[in-house]
């Protein structure tokens, strides 16, 4: 069995009962992979390439990753936070430097690094055109992928196209819109499933995974398959 490790932020992260119905796309990814490919979701709310590294989270992955495993790396939302020095990175500076550390770490353990541009937020202009919100970070990641010879899942462009297809109204049914909150960044179960499908389809299209390791790419996935554990181990992390 090989393991696909996810290093990322809240858009991918495991959510717990207190956050339901918020759902990270990493929670839905196993529905599209054969059981012989395990998913280890290390993504954590609010992290950037910098804070994830500074907290030792990449080191923790590298302690357990094995030859033949995959490390899927998706960051940008929190790297944008220019007023927070603990998270902010310049797209053509620290962000790229950090991404190279993830790539080198995976390769140093005999694992395969895979970069993924961040999923787009839900934002439309007055004419109903879906807007890009991630600044220069996706372009900076694409450049690193090319320079380092790393497979790139362009989830920004794929998700943007999906939100455009759905339109301003229907797209709300994929995000964490509740009676108390209109969240245009995080997903509910249908949204997480849709993004996970994009991720799995790209892993197949780019031959990062063979066809035998993917499944259900054209199948309906019931939202009821998503579950939220009661306990968040982060609450007990030293």
PDB file of C-alpha atoms in Angstrom:
ATOM      1  CA  UNK A   1       0.000   0.000   0.000  1.00  0.00           C
ATOM      2  CA  UNK A   2       1.192   3.525  -0.789  1.00  0.00           C
ATOM      3  CA  UNK A   3       0.083   6.685   0.984  1.00  0.00           C
ATOM      4  CA  UNK A   4      -0.880  10.063  -0.432  1.00  0.00           C
ATOM      5  CA  UNK A   5       0.053  12.707   2.126  1.00  0.00           C
ATOM      6  CA  UNK A   6      -1.625  16.127   1.945  1.00  0.00           C
ATOM      7  CA  UNK A   7       0.203  19.238   3.162  1.00  0.00           C
ATOM      8  CA  UNK A   8      -2.144  22.203   3.030  1.00  0.00           C
ATOM      9  CA  UNK A   9      -4.601  24.561   4.661  1.00  0.00           C
ATOM     10  CA  UNK A  10      -8.244  24.666   5.722  1.00  0.00           C
ATOM     11  CA  UNK A  11      -9.647  24.117   2.232  1.00  0.00           C
ATOM     12  CA  UNK A  12      -8.218  20.581   2.319  1.00  0.00           C
ATOM     13  CA  UNK A  13      -8.157  19.847   6.052  1.00  0.00           C
ATOM     14  CA  UNK A  14     -10.072  17.311   8.099  1.00  0.00           C
ATOM     15  CA  UNK A  15     -12.982  18.953   9.929  1.00  0.00           C
ATOM     16  CA  UNK A  16     -14.563  17.839  13.172  1.00  0.00           C
ATOM     17  CA  UNK A  17     -18.074  17.725  14.549  1.00  0.00           C
ATOM     18  CA  UNK A  18     -18.031  21.259  15.876  1.00  0.00           C
ATOM     19  CA  UNK A  19     -17.290  22.632  12.388  1.00  0.00           C
ATOM     20  CA  UNK A  20     -19.916  20.660  10.435  1.00  0.00           C
ATOM     21  CA  UNK A  21     -21.045  21.087   7.700  1.00  0.00           C
ATOM     22  CA  UNK A  22     -17.668  22.613   6.773  1.00  0.00           C
ATOM     23  CA  UNK A  23     -15.722  20.004   4.818  1.00  0.00           C
ATOM     24  CA  UNK A  24     -12.168  19.933   3.471  1.00  0.00           C
ATOM     25  CA  UNK A  25     -11.692  18.368   0.065  1.00  0.00           C
ATOM     26  CA  UNK A  26      -9.132  15.998   1.569  1.00  0.00           C
ATOM     27  CA  UNK A  27     -11.975  14.360   3.488  1.00  0.00           C
ATOM     28  CA  UNK A  28     -13.613  13.364   0.193  1.00  0.00           C
ATOM     29  CA  UNK A  29     -10.506  12.307  -1.717  1.00  0.00           C
ATOM     30  CA  UNK A  30     -10.558   8.669  -0.504  1.00  0.00           C
ATOM     31  CA  UNK A  31     -13.918   8.175  -2.262  1.00  0.00           C
ATOM     32  CA  UNK A  32     -12.069   8.536  -5.580  1.00  0.00           C
ATOM     33  CA  UNK A  33      -9.026   6.398  -4.795  1.00  0.00           C
ATOM     34  CA  UNK A  34      -8.660   2.645  -4.551  1.00  0.00           C
ATOM     35  CA  UNK A  35      -8.329   1.470  -0.928  1.00  0.00           C
ATOM     36  CA  UNK A  36      -4.752   0.419  -1.632  1.00  0.00           C
ATOM     37  CA  UNK A  37      -3.924   4.166  -1.767  1.00  0.00           C
ATOM     38  CA  UNK A  38      -4.250   5.527   1.766  1.00  0.00           C
ATOM     39  CA  UNK A  39      -4.817   9.242   2.345  1.00  0.00           C
ATOM     40  CA  UNK A  40      -2.961  10.893   5.237  1.00  0.00           C
ATOM     41  CA  UNK A  41      -4.430  14.369   5.560  1.00  0.00           C
ATOM     42  CA  UNK A  42      -1.928  16.620   7.339  1.00  0.00           C
ATOM     43  CA  UNK A  43      -3.583  19.860   6.183  1.00  0.00           C
ATOM     44  CA  UNK A  44      -4.464  22.246   9.011  1.00  0.00           C
ATOM     45  CA  UNK A  45      -6.681  25.314   9.183  1.00  0.00           C
ATOM     46  CA  UNK A  46      -4.946  28.650   8.764  1.00  0.00           C
ATOM     47  CA  UNK A  47      -1.515  27.433   7.713  1.00  0.00           C
ATOM     48  CA  UNK A  48       0.721  28.850   5.026  1.00  0.00           C
ATOM     49  CA  UNK A  49       3.851  27.358   3.501  1.00  0.00           C
ATOM     50  CA  UNK A  50       5.747  29.253   6.199  1.00  0.00           C
ATOM     51  CA  UNK A  51       3.724  28.500   9.331  1.00  0.00           C
ATOM     52  CA  UNK A  52       3.358  24.821   8.362  1.00  0.00           C
ATOM     53  CA  UNK A  53       7.148  24.606   8.170  1.00  0.00           C
ATOM     54  CA  UNK A  54       7.764  26.683  11.287  1.00  0.00           C
ATOM     55  CA  UNK A  55       5.492  24.433  13.335  1.00  0.00           C
ATOM     56  CA  UNK A  56       7.458  21.352  12.275  1.00  0.00           C
ATOM     57  CA  UNK A  57       4.597  19.873  10.310  1.00  0.00           C
ATOM     58  CA  UNK A  58       6.654  19.064   7.213  1.00  0.00           C
ATOM     59  CA  UNK A  59       9.235  17.417   9.450  1.00  0.00           C
ATOM     60  CA  UNK A  60       6.471  15.271  10.959  1.00  0.00           C
ATOM     61  CA  UNK A  61       5.408  14.141   7.483  1.00  0.00           C
ATOM     62  CA  UNK A  62       8.980  13.355   6.493  1.00  0.00           C
ATOM     63  CA  UNK A  63       9.333  11.141   9.553  1.00  0.00           C
ATOM     64  CA  UNK A  64       6.597   8.824   8.292  1.00  0.00           C
ATOM     65  CA  UNK A  65       6.608   9.169   4.500  1.00  0.00           C
ATOM     66  CA  UNK A  66       8.014   6.181   2.641  1.00  0.00           C
ATOM     67  CA  UNK A  67       9.561   5.561  -0.780  1.00  0.00           C
ATOM     68  CA  UNK A  68       6.800   5.422  -3.369  1.00  0.00           C
ATOM     69  CA  UNK A  69       4.419   7.608  -1.360  1.00  0.00           C
ATOM     70  CA  UNK A  70       3.110  10.935  -2.655  1.00  0.00           C
ATOM     71  CA  UNK A  71       3.249  14.368  -1.043  1.00  0.00           C
ATOM     72  CA  UNK A  72       0.514  16.652  -2.405  1.00  0.00           C
ATOM     73  CA  UNK A  73       1.263  20.295  -1.548  1.00  0.00           C
ATOM     74  CA  UNK A  74      -1.452  22.987  -1.682  1.00  0.00           C
ATOM     75  CA  UNK A  75      -0.943  26.420  -0.109  1.00  0.00           C
ATOM     76  CA  UNK A  76      -1.639  30.070  -0.987  1.00  0.00           C
ATOM     77  CA  UNK A  77      -4.693  31.364   0.887  1.00  0.00           C
ATOM     78  CA  UNK A  78      -2.775  32.119   4.072  1.00  0.00           C
ATOM     79  CA  UNK A  79       0.494  33.014   2.367  1.00  0.00           C
ATOM     80  CA  UNK A  80      -1.476  36.044   1.095  1.00  0.00           C
ATOM     81  CA  UNK A  81      -2.002  37.457   4.603  1.00  0.00           C
ATOM     82  CA  UNK A  82       0.393  40.375   4.360  1.00  0.00           C
ATOM     83  CA  UNK A  83      -0.519  41.748   7.812  1.00  0.00           C
ATOM     84  CA  UNK A  84       0.464  38.477   9.549  1.00  0.00           C
ATOM     85  CA  UNK A  85       4.255  37.971   9.539  1.00  0.00           C
ATOM     86  CA  UNK A  86       3.883  34.463  10.954  1.00  0.00           C
ATOM     87  CA  UNK A  87       2.146  33.383   7.736  1.00  0.00           C
ATOM     88  CA  UNK A  88       2.827  35.856   4.953  1.00  0.00           C
ATOM     89  CA  UNK A  89       5.251  35.025   2.146  1.00  0.00           C
ATOM     90  CA  UNK A  90       6.101  36.912  -1.009  1.00  0.00           C
ATOM     91  CA  UNK A  91       4.922  34.865  -3.996  1.00  0.00           C
ATOM     92  CA  UNK A  92       8.185  35.171  -5.928  1.00  0.00           C
ATOM     93  CA  UNK A  93      10.319  34.951  -2.796  1.00  0.00           C
ATOM     94  CA  UNK A  94       9.659  33.015   0.377  1.00  0.00           C
ATOM     95  CA  UNK A  95       6.689  31.167  -1.087  1.00  0.00           C
ATOM     96  CA  UNK A  96       8.787  29.617  -3.844  1.00  0.00           C
ATOM     97  CA  UNK A  97      11.671  28.937  -1.460  1.00  0.00           C
ATOM     98  CA  UNK A  98       9.310  27.122   0.883  1.00  0.00           C
ATOM     99  CA  UNK A  99       7.728  25.080  -1.899  1.00  0.00           C
ATOM    100  CA  UNK A 100      11.188  23.887  -2.898  1.00  0.00           C
ATOM    101  CA  UNK A 101      11.744  22.701   0.672  1.00  0.00           C
ATOM    102  CA  UNK A 102       8.625  20.523   0.454  1.00  0.00           C
ATOM    103  CA  UNK A 103       9.725  19.157  -2.904  1.00  0.00           C
ATOM    104  CA  UNK A 104      13.260  18.412  -1.726  1.00  0.00           C
ATOM    105  CA  UNK A 105      12.009  16.844   1.492  1.00  0.00           C
ATOM    106  CA  UNK A 106       9.748  14.421  -0.338  1.00  0.00           C
ATOM    107  CA  UNK A 107      12.390  13.513  -2.885  1.00  0.00           C
ATOM    108  CA  UNK A 108      14.935  13.012  -0.135  1.00  0.00           C
ATOM    109  CA  UNK A 109      12.697  10.282   1.294  1.00  0.00           C
ATOM    110  CA  UNK A 110      12.114   8.620  -2.078  1.00  0.00           C
ATOM    111  CA  UNK A 111       8.563   9.977  -2.291  1.00  0.00           C
ATOM    112  CA  UNK A 112       6.930  11.831  -5.182  1.00  0.00           C
ATOM    113  CA  UNK A 113       6.101  15.515  -4.654  1.00  0.00           C
ATOM    114  CA  UNK A 114       3.029  16.890  -6.431  1.00  0.00           C
ATOM    115  CA  UNK A 115       2.157  20.601  -6.408  1.00  0.00           C
ATOM    116  CA  UNK A 116      -1.459  21.787  -6.529  1.00  0.00           C
ATOM    117  CA  UNK A 117      -2.467  25.391  -7.062  1.00  0.00           C
ATOM    118  CA  UNK A 118      -4.983  26.427  -4.441  1.00  0.00           C
ATOM    119  CA  UNK A 119      -8.681  26.029  -5.020  1.00  0.00           C
ATOM    120  CA  UNK A 120     -10.355  29.315  -5.889  1.00  0.00           C
ATOM    121  CA  UNK A 121     -12.689  31.194  -3.608  1.00  0.00           C
ATOM    122  CA  UNK A 122     -16.251  31.917  -4.711  1.00  0.00           C
ATOM    123  CA  UNK A 123     -16.213  35.467  -6.007  1.00  0.00           C
ATOM    124  CA  UNK A 124     -18.089  36.931  -8.986  1.00  0.00           C
ATOM    125  CA  UNK A 125     -18.244  40.368 -10.545  1.00  0.00           C
ATOM    126  CA  UNK A 126     -21.498  42.187 -11.308  1.00  0.00           C
ATOM    127  CA  UNK A 127     -21.699  40.458 -14.688  1.00  0.00           C
ATOM    128  CA  UNK A 128     -21.485  36.985 -13.152  1.00  0.00           C
ATOM    129  CA  UNK A 129     -17.864  36.315 -14.121  1.00  0.00           C
ATOM    130  CA  UNK A 130     -15.923  34.159 -11.657  1.00  0.00           C
ATOM    131  CA  UNK A 131     -12.875  36.056 -10.404  1.00  0.00           C
ATOM    132  CA  UNK A 132      -9.346  35.010  -9.522  1.00  0.00           C
ATOM    133  CA  UNK A 133      -8.440  35.920  -5.934  1.00  0.00           C
ATOM    134  CA  UNK A 134      -5.055  34.284  -5.389  1.00  0.00           C
ATOM    135  CA  UNK A 135      -2.788  36.927  -6.857  1.00  0.00           C
ATOM    136  CA  UNK A 136       0.609  35.799  -8.106  1.00  0.00           C
ATOM    137  CA  UNK A 137       0.794  32.636  -6.001  1.00  0.00           C
ATOM    138  CA  UNK A 138      -0.550  30.189  -8.614  1.00  0.00           C
ATOM    139  CA  UNK A 139       1.872  31.549 -11.228  1.00  0.00           C
ATOM    140  CA  UNK A 140       4.729  31.295  -8.729  1.00  0.00           C
ATOM    141  CA  UNK A 141       3.824  27.665  -8.012  1.00  0.00           C
ATOM    142  CA  UNK A 142       3.589  26.854 -11.725  1.00  0.00           C
ATOM    143  CA  UNK A 143       7.087  28.263 -12.165  1.00  0.00           C
ATOM    144  CA  UNK A 144       8.465  26.086  -9.349  1.00  0.00           C
ATOM    145  CA  UNK A 145       6.786  23.017 -10.846  1.00  0.00           C
ATOM    146  CA  UNK A 146       8.394  23.695 -14.208  1.00  0.00           C
ATOM    147  CA  UNK A 147      11.815  24.480 -12.791  1.00  0.00           C
ATOM    148  CA  UNK A 148      11.847  21.468 -10.471  1.00  0.00           C
ATOM    149  CA  UNK A 149      10.209  19.019 -12.878  1.00  0.00           C
ATOM    150  CA  UNK A 150       7.269  18.411 -10.541  1.00  0.00           C
ATOM    151  CA  UNK A 151       3.773  17.375 -11.588  1.00  0.00           C
ATOM    152  CA  UNK A 152       1.276  20.221 -11.146  1.00  0.00           C
ATOM    153  CA  UNK A 153      -2.453  19.932 -10.527  1.00  0.00           C
ATOM    154  CA  UNK A 154      -3.879  23.296 -11.612  1.00  0.00           C
ATOM    155  CA  UNK A 155      -6.798  23.224  -9.205  1.00  0.00           C
ATOM    156  CA  UNK A 156      -7.138  26.998  -9.290  1.00  0.00           C
ATOM    157  CA  UNK A 157      -8.081  26.985 -12.972  1.00  0.00           C
ATOM    158  CA  UNK A 158     -10.229  23.861 -12.724  1.00  0.00           C
ATOM    159  CA  UNK A 159     -12.186  25.137  -9.734  1.00  0.00           C
ATOM    160  CA  UNK A 160     -12.589  28.589 -11.296  1.00  0.00           C
ATOM    161  CA  UNK A 161     -14.098  26.944 -14.368  1.00  0.00           C
ATOM    162  CA  UNK A 162     -16.440  24.939 -12.151  1.00  0.00           C
ATOM    163  CA  UNK A 163     -17.661  28.008 -10.255  1.00  0.00           C
ATOM    164  CA  UNK A 164     -18.195  29.775 -13.587  1.00  0.00           C
ATOM    165  CA  UNK A 165     -20.207  26.850 -14.915  1.00  0.00           C
ATOM    166  CA  UNK A 166     -22.351  26.788 -11.775  1.00  0.00           C
ATOM    167  CA  UNK A 167     -22.806  30.559 -11.680  1.00  0.00           C
ATOM    168  CA  UNK A 168     -23.272  32.966  -8.749  1.00  0.00           C
ATOM    169  CA  UNK A 169     -26.411  31.365  -7.319  1.00  0.00           C
ATOM    170  CA  UNK A 170     -25.881  27.647  -7.770  1.00  0.00           C
ATOM    171  CA  UNK A 171     -22.264  27.838  -6.617  1.00  0.00           C
ATOM    172  CA  UNK A 172     -23.445  28.801  -3.121  1.00  0.00           C
ATOM    173  CA  UNK A 173     -24.662  25.219  -2.700  1.00  0.00           C
ATOM    174  CA  UNK A 174     -21.033  24.043  -2.826  1.00  0.00           C
ATOM    175  CA  UNK A 175     -19.732  26.374  -0.121  1.00  0.00           C
ATOM    176  CA  UNK A 176     -20.236  26.534   3.618  1.00  0.00           C
ATOM    177  CA  UNK A 177     -23.280  28.765   3.520  1.00  0.00           C
ATOM    178  CA  UNK A 178     -25.337  28.346   6.684  1.00  0.00           C
ATOM    179  CA  UNK A 179     -28.042  30.432   8.371  1.00  0.00           C
ATOM    180  CA  UNK A 180     -25.277  32.076  10.404  1.00  0.00           C
ATOM    181  CA  UNK A 181     -22.528  32.470   7.821  1.00  0.00           C
ATOM    182  CA  UNK A 182     -21.913  32.992   4.135  1.00  0.00           C
ATOM    183  CA  UNK A 183     -18.479  31.446   3.673  1.00  0.00           C
ATOM    184  CA  UNK A 184     -17.066  31.753   0.156  1.00  0.00           C
ATOM    185  CA  UNK A 185     -13.785  29.977   0.898  1.00  0.00           C
ATOM    186  CA  UNK A 186     -14.647  26.708   2.646  1.00  0.00           C
ATOM    187  CA  UNK A 187     -16.816  23.897   1.367  1.00  0.00           C
ATOM    188  CA  UNK A 188     -19.806  21.871   2.441  1.00  0.00           C
ATOM    189  CA  UNK A 189     -19.945  18.158   1.504  1.00  0.00           C
ATOM    190  CA  UNK A 190     -21.004  18.652  -2.159  1.00  0.00           C
ATOM    191  CA  UNK A 191     -18.281  21.240  -2.675  1.00  0.00           C
ATOM    192  CA  UNK A 192     -15.560  19.130  -1.068  1.00  0.00           C
ATOM    193  CA  UNK A 193     -16.622  16.146  -3.153  1.00  0.00           C
ATOM    194  CA  UNK A 194     -16.522  18.225  -6.338  1.00  0.00           C
ATOM    195  CA  UNK A 195     -13.012  19.525  -5.628  1.00  0.00           C
ATOM    196  CA  UNK A 196     -11.732  16.090  -4.593  1.00  0.00           C
ATOM    197  CA  UNK A 197     -13.047  14.758  -7.910  1.00  0.00           C
ATOM    198  CA  UNK A 198     -10.994  17.413  -9.719  1.00  0.00           C
ATOM    199  CA  UNK A 199      -7.892  16.414  -7.755  1.00  0.00           C
ATOM    200  CA  UNK A 200      -8.316  12.691  -8.434  1.00  0.00           C
ATOM    201  CA  UNK A 201      -9.063  13.249 -12.115  1.00  0.00           C
ATOM    202  CA  UNK A 202      -5.878  15.309 -12.495  1.00  0.00           C
ATOM    203  CA  UNK A 203      -3.813  12.684 -10.678  1.00  0.00           C
ATOM    204  CA  UNK A 204      -5.059  10.219 -13.277  1.00  0.00           C
ATOM    205  CA  UNK A 205      -4.755  12.538 -16.295  1.00  0.00           C
ATOM    206  CA  UNK A 206      -1.134  13.363 -15.436  1.00  0.00           C
ATOM    207  CA  UNK A 207      -0.420   9.675 -14.736  1.00  0.00           C
ATOM    208  CA  UNK A 208       0.663  10.449 -11.210  1.00  0.00           C
ATOM    209  CA  UNK A 209      -1.640   7.556 -10.321  1.00  0.00           C
ATOM    210  CA  UNK A 210      -2.555   4.725 -12.678  1.00  0.00           C
ATOM    211  CA  UNK A 211      -6.173   4.100 -13.602  1.00  0.00           C
ATOM    212  CA  UNK A 212      -6.291   1.090 -11.287  1.00  0.00           C
ATOM    213  CA  UNK A 213      -5.707   3.404  -8.309  1.00  0.00           C
ATOM    214  CA  UNK A 214      -8.667   5.699  -9.031  1.00  0.00           C
ATOM    215  CA  UNK A 215     -12.401   4.992  -8.958  1.00  0.00           C
ATOM    216  CA  UNK A 216     -15.850   6.585  -9.161  1.00  0.00           C
ATOM    217  CA  UNK A 217     -14.621   9.589 -11.157  1.00  0.00           C
ATOM    218  CA  UNK A 218     -17.942   9.735 -13.015  1.00  0.00           C
ATOM    219  CA  UNK A 219     -20.130   8.427 -10.204  1.00  0.00           C
ATOM    220  CA  UNK A 220     -22.503  10.270  -7.909  1.00  0.00           C
ATOM    221  CA  UNK A 221     -21.049  10.462  -4.410  1.00  0.00           C
ATOM    222  CA  UNK A 222     -23.710  10.918  -1.714  1.00  0.00           C
ATOM    223  CA  UNK A 223     -23.085  13.846   0.606  1.00  0.00           C
ATOM    224  CA  UNK A 224     -24.043  11.503   3.455  1.00  0.00           C
ATOM    225  CA  UNK A 225     -20.734   9.694   3.002  1.00  0.00           C
ATOM    226  CA  UNK A 226     -18.982  12.652   4.638  1.00  0.00           C
ATOM    227  CA  UNK A 227     -18.626  12.279   8.404  1.00  0.00           C
ATOM    228  CA  UNK A 228     -17.041  14.490  11.034  1.00  0.00           C
ATOM    229  CA  UNK A 229     -15.126  12.865  13.925  1.00  0.00           C
ATOM    230  CA  UNK A 230     -15.984  14.110  17.394  1.00  0.00           C
ATOM    231  CA  UNK A 231     -12.458  14.877  18.559  1.00  0.00           C
ATOM    232  CA  UNK A 232      -9.853  17.131  17.000  1.00  0.00           C
ATOM    233  CA  UNK A 233      -6.359  15.869  17.903  1.00  0.00           C
ATOM    234  CA  UNK A 234      -5.058  19.415  17.355  1.00  0.00           C
ATOM    235  CA  UNK A 235      -6.738  20.379  20.613  1.00  0.00           C
ATOM    236  CA  UNK A 236      -4.312  18.095  22.442  1.00  0.00           C
ATOM    237  CA  UNK A 237      -1.221  18.919  20.390  1.00  0.00           C
ATOM    238  CA  UNK A 238       1.602  20.274  22.507  1.00  0.00           C
TER     239      UNK A 238
END
